[in-house]
N, CA, C and O atoms as CSV, one atom per row, in Angstrom:
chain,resi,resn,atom,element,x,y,z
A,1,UNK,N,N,52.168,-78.951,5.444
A,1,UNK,CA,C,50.724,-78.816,5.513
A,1,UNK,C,C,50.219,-78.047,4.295
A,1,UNK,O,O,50.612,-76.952,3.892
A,2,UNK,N,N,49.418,-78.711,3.867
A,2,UNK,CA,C,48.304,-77.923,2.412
A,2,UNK,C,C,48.142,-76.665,3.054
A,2,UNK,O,O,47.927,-76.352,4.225
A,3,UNK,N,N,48.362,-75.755,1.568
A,3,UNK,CA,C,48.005,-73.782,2.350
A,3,UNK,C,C,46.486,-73.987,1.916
A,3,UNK,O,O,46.092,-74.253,0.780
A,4,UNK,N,N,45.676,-73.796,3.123
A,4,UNK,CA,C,44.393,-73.201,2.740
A,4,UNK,C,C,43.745,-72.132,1.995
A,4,UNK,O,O,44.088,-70.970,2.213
A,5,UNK,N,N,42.682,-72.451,0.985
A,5,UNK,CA,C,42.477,-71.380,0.112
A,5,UNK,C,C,41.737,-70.207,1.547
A,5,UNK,O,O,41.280,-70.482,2.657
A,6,UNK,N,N,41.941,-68.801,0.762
A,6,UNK,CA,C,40.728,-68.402,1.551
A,6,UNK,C,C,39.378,-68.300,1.074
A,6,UNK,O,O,39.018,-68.502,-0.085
A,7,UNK,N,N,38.656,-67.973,2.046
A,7,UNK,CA,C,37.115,-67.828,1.853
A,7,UNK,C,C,36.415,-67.403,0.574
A,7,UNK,O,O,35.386,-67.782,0.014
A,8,UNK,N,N,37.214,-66.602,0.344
A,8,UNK,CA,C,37.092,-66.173,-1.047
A,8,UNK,C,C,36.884,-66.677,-1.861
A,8,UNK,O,O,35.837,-66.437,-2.463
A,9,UNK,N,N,37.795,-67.665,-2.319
A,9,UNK,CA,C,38.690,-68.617,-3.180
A,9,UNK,C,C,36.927,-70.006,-3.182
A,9,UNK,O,O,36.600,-70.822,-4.045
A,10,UNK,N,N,36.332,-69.701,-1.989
A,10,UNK,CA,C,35.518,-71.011,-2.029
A,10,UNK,C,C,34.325,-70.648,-2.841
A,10,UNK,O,O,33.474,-71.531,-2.943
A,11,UNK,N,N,34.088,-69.423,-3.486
A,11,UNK,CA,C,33.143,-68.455,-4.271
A,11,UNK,C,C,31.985,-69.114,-3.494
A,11,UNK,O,O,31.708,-70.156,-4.088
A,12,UNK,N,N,31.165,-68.941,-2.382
A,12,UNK,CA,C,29.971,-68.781,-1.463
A,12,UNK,C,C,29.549,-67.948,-2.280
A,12,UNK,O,O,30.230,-67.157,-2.932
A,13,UNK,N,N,28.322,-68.088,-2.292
A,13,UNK,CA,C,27.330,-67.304,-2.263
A,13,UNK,C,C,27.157,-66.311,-0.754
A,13,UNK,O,O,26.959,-66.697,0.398
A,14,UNK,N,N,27.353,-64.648,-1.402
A,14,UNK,CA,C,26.972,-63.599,-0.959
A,14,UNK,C,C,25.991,-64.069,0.853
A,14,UNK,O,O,26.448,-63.436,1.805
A,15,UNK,N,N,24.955,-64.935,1.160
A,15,UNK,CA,C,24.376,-64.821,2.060
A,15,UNK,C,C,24.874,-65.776,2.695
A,15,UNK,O,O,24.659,-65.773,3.907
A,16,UNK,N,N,25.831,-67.091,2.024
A,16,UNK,CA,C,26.683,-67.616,2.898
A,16,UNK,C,C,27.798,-67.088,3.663
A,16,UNK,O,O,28.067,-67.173,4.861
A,17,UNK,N,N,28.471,-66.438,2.546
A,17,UNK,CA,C,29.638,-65.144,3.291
A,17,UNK,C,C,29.789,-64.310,3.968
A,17,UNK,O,O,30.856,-63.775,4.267
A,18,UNK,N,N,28.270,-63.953,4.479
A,18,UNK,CA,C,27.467,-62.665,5.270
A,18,UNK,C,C,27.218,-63.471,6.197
A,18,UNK,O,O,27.807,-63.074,7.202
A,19,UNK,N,N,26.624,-64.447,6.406
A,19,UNK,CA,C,26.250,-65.302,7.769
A,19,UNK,C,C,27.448,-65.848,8.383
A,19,UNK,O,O,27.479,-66.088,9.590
A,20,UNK,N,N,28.836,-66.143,7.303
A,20,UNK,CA,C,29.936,-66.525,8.184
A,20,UNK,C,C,30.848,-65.309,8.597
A,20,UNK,O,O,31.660,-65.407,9.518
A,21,UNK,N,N,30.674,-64.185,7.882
A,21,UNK,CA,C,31.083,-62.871,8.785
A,21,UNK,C,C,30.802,-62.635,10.044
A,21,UNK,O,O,31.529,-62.636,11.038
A,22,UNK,N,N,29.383,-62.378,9.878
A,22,UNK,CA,C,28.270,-62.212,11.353
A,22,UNK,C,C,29.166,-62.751,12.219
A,22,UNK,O,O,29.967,-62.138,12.925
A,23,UNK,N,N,29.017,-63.795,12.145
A,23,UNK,CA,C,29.493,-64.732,12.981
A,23,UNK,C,C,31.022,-65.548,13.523
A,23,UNK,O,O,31.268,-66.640,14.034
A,24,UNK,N,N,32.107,-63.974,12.959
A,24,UNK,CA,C,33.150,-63.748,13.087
A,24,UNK,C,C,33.750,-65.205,12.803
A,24,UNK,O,O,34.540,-65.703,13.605
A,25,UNK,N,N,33.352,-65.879,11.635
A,25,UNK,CA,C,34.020,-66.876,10.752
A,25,UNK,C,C,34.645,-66.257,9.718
A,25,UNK,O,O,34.159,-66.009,8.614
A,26,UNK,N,N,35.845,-65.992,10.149
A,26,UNK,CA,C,36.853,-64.980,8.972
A,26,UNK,C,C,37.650,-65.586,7.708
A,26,UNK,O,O,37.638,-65.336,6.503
A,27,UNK,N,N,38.357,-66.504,8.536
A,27,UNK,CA,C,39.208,-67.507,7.222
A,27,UNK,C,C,38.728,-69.107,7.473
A,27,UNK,O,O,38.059,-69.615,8.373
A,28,UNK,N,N,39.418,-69.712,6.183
A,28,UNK,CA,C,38.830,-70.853,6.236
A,28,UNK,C,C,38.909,-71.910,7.454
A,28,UNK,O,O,38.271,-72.902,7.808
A,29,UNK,N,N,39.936,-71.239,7.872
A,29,UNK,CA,C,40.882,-72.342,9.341
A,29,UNK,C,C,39.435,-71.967,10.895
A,29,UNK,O,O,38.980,-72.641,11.819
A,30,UNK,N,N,39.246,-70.715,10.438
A,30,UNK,CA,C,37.741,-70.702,10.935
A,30,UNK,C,C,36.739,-71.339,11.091
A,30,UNK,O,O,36.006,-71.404,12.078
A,31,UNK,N,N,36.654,-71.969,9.847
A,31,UNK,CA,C,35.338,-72.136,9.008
A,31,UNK,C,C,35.618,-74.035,9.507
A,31,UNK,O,O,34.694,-74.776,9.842
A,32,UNK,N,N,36.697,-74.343,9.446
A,32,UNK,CA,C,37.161,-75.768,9.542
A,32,UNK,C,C,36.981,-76.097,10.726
A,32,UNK,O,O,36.669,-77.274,10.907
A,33,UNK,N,N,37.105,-75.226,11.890
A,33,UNK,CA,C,36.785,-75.406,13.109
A,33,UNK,C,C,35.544,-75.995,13.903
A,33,UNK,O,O,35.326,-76.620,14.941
A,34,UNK,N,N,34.587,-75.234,12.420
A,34,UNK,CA,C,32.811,-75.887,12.617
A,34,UNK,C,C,32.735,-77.024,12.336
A,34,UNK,O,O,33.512,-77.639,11.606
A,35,UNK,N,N,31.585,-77.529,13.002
A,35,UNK,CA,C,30.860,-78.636,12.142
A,35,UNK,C,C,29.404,-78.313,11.864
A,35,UNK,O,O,28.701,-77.521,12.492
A,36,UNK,N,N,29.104,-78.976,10.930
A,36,UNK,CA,C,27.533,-79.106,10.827
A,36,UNK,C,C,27.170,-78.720,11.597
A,36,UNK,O,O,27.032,-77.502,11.479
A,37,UNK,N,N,26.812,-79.188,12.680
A,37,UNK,CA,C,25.895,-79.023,14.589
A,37,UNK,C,C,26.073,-77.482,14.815
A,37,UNK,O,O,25.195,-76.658,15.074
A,38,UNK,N,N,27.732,-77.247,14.619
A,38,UNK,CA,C,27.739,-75.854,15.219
A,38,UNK,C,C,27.594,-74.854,14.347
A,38,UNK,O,O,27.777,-73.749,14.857
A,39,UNK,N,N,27.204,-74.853,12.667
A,39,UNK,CA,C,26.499,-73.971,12.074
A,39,UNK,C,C,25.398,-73.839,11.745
A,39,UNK,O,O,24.973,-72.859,11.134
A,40,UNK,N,N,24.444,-75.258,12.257
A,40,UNK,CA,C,22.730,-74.939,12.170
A,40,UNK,C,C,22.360,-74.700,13.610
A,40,UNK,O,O,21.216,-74.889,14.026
A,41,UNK,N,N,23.535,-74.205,14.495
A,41,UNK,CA,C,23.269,-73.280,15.745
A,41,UNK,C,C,23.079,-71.502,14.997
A,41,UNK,O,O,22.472,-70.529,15.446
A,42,UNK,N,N,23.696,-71.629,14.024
A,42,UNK,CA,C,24.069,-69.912,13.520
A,42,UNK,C,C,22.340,-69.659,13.123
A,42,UNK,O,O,21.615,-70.435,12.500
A,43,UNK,N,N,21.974,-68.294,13.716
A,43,UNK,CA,C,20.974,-67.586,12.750
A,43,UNK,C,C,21.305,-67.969,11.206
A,43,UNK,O,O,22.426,-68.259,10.789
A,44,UNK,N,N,19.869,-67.904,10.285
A,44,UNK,CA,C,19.919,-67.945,9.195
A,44,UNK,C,C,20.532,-68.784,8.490
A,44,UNK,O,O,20.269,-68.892,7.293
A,45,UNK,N,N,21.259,-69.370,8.959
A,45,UNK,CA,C,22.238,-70.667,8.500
A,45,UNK,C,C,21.711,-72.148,8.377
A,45,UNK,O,O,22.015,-73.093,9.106
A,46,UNK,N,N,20.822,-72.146,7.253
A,46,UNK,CA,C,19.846,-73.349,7.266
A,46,UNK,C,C,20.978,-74.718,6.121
A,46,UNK,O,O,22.165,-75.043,6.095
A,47,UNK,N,N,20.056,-75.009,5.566
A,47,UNK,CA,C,20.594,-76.871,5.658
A,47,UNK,C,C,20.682,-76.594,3.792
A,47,UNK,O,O,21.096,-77.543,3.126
A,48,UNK,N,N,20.226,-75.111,2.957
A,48,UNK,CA,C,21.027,-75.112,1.624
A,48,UNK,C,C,22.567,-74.276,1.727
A,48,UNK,O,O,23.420,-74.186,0.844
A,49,UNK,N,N,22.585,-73.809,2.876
A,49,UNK,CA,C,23.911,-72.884,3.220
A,49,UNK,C,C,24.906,-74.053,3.458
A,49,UNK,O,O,25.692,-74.580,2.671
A,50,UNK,N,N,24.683,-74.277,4.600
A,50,UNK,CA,C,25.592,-75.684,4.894
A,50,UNK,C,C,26.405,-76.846,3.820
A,50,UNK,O,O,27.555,-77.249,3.649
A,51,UNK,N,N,24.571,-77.176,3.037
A,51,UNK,CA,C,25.250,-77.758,1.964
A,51,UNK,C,C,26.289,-77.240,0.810
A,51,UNK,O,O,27.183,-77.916,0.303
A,52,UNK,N,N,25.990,-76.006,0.542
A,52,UNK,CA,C,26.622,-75.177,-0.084
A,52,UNK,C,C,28.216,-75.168,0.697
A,52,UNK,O,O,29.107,-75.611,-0.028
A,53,UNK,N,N,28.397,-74.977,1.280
A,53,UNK,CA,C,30.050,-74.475,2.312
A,53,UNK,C,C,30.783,-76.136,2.696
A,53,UNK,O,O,31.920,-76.587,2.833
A,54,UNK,N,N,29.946,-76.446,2.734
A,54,UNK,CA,C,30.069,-77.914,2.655
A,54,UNK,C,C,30.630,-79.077,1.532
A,54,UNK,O,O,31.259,-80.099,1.807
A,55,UNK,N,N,30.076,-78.453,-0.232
A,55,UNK,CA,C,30.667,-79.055,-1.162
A,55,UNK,C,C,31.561,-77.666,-1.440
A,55,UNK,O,O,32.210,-78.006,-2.430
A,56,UNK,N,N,31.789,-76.888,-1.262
A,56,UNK,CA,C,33.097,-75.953,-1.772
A,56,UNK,C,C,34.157,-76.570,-1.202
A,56,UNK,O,O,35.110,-77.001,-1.851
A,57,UNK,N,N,34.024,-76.651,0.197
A,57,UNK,CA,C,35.403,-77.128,0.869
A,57,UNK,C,C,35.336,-78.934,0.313
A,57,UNK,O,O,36.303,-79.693,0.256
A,58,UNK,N,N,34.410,-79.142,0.086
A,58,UNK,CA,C,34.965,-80.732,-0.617
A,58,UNK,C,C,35.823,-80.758,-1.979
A,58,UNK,O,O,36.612,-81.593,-2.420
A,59,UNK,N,N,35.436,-79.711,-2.400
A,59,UNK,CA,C,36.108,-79.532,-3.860
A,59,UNK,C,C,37.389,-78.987,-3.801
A,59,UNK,O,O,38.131,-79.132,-4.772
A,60,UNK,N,N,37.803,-78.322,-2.712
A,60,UNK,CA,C,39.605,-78.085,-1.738
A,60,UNK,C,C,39.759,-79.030,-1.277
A,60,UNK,O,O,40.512,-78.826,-0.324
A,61,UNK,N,N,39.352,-80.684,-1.374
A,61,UNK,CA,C,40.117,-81.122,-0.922
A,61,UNK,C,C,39.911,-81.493,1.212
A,61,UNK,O,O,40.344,-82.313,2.022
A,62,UNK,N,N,38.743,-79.941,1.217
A,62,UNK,CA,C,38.522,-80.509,2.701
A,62,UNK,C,C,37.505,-80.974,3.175
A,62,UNK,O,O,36.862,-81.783,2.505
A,63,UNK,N,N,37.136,-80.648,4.281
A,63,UNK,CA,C,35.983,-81.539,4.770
A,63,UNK,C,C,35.626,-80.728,6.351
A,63,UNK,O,O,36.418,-80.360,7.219
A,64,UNK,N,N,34.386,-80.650,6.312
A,64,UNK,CA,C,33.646,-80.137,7.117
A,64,UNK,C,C,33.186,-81.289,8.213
A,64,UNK,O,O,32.720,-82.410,8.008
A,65,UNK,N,N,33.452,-80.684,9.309
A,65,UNK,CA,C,33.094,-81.969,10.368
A,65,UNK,C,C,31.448,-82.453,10.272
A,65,UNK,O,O,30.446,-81.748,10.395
A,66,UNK,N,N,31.524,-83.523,10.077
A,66,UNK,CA,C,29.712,-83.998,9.949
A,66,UNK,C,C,28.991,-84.080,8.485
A,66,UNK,O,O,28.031,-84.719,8.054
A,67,UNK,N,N,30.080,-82.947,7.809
A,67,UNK,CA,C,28.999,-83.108,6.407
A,67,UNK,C,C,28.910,-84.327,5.688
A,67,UNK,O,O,27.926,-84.558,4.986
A,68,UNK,N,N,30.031,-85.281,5.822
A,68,UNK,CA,C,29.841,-86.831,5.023
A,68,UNK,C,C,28.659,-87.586,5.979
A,68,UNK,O,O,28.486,-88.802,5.889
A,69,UNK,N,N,28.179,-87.079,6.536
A,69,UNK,CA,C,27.019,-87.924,7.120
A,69,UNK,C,C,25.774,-86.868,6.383
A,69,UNK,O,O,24.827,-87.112,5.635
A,70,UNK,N,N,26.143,-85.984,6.816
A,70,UNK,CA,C,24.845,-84.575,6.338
A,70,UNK,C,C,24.335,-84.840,4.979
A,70,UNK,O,O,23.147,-84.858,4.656
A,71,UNK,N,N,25.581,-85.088,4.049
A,71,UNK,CA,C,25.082,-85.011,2.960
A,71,UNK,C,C,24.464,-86.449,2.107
A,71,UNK,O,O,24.031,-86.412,0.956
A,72,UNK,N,N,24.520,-87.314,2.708
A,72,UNK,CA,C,24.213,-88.805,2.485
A,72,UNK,C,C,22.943,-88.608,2.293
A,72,UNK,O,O,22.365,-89.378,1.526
A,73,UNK,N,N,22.298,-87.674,2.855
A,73,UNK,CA,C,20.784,-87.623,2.724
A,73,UNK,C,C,20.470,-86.403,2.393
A,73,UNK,O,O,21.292,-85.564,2.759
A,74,UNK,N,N,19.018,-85.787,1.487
A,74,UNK,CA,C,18.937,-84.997,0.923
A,74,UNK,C,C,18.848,-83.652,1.332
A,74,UNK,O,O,17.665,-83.441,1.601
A,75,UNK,N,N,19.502,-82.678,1.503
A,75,UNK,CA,C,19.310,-81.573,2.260
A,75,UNK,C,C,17.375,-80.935,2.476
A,75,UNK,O,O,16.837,-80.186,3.291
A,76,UNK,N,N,16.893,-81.685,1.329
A,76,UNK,CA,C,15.373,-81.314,1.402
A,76,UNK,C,C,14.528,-82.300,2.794
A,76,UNK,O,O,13.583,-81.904,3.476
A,77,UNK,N,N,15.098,-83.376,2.872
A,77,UNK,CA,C,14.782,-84.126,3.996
A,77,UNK,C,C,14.284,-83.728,5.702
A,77,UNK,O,O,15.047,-83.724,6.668
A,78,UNK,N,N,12.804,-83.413,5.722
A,78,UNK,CA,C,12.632,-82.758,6.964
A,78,UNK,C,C,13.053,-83.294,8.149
A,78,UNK,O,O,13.305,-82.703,9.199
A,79,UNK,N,N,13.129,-84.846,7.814
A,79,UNK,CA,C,12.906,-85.445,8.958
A,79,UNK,C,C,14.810,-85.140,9.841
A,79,UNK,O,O,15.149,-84.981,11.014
A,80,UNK,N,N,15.643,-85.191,8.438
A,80,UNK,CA,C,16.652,-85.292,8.956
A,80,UNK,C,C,17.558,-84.214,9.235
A,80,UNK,O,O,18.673,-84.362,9.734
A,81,UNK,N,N,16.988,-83.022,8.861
A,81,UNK,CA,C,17.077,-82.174,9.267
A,81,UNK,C,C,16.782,-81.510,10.570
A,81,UNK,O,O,17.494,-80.703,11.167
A,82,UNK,N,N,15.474,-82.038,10.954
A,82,UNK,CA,C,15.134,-81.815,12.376
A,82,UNK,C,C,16.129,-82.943,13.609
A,82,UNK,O,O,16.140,-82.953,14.840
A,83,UNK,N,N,16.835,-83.749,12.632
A,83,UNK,CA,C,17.601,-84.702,13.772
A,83,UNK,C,C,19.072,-84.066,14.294
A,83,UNK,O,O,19.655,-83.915,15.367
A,84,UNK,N,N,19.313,-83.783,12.845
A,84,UNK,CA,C,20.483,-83.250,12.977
A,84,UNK,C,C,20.569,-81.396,13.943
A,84,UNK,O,O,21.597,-81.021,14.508
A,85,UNK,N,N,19.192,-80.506,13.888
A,85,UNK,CA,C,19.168,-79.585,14.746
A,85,UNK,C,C,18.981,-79.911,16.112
A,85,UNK,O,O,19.318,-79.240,17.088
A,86,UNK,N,N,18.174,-81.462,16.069
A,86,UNK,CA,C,18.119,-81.994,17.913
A,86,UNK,C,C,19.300,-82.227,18.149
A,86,UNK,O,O,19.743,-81.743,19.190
A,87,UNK,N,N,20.035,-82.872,17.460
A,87,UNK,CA,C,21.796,-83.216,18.436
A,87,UNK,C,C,22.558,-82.186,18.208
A,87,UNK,O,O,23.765,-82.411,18.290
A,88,UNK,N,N,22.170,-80.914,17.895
A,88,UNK,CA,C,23.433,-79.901,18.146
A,88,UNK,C,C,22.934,-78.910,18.901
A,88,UNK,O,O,23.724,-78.169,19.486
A,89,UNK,N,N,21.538,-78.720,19.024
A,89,UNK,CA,C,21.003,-78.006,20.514
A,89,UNK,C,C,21.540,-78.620,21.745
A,89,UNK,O,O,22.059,-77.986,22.663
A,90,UNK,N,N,21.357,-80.082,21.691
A,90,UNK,CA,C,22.032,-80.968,22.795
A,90,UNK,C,C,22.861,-80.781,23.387
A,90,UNK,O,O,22.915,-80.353,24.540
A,91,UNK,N,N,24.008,-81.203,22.381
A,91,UNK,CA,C,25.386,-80.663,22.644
A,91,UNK,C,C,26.010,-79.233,23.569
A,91,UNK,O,O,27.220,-79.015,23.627
């Protein structure tokens, strides 16, 4: 199995790294556990964070559950943004 970088290693931005602390997202095997749905449940954790944590781990090689759909469309996109917060309140 590929060794996962850590969190570190994915250089976030400071208020991404603070919102996945909060939220006792420690290492990346953490972080892999989410998907999309279940981090625009997080306070403060809007749709440039996501995208952000989203192409780091693409650039390791991984992949965030949901983001190859997330990112197909423009993170500025209201409409789809509000779709994607209706199906993970749902859930």
């Amino acid at each position: 199995m590929k060794k996962l970088p850590k969190l570190l290693e994915l250089n976030l931005s400071p208020r991404a790294r603070n919102i996945l602390a909060c939220n006792d997202i420690r290492t990346t095997r953490d972080l892999l556990k989410q998907s999309v749905h279940e981090l625009f449940r997080i306070p403060n954790c809007g749709k440039v964070s996501i995208y952000e944590i989203g192409n780091a781990l693409e650039k390791c090689g991984l992949e965030l559950a949901g983001f190859s759909e997330y990112k197909v469309f423009s993170p500025a996109a209201p409409e789809h943004i509000q779709e994607l917060r209706r199906k993970a309140k749902a859930q």
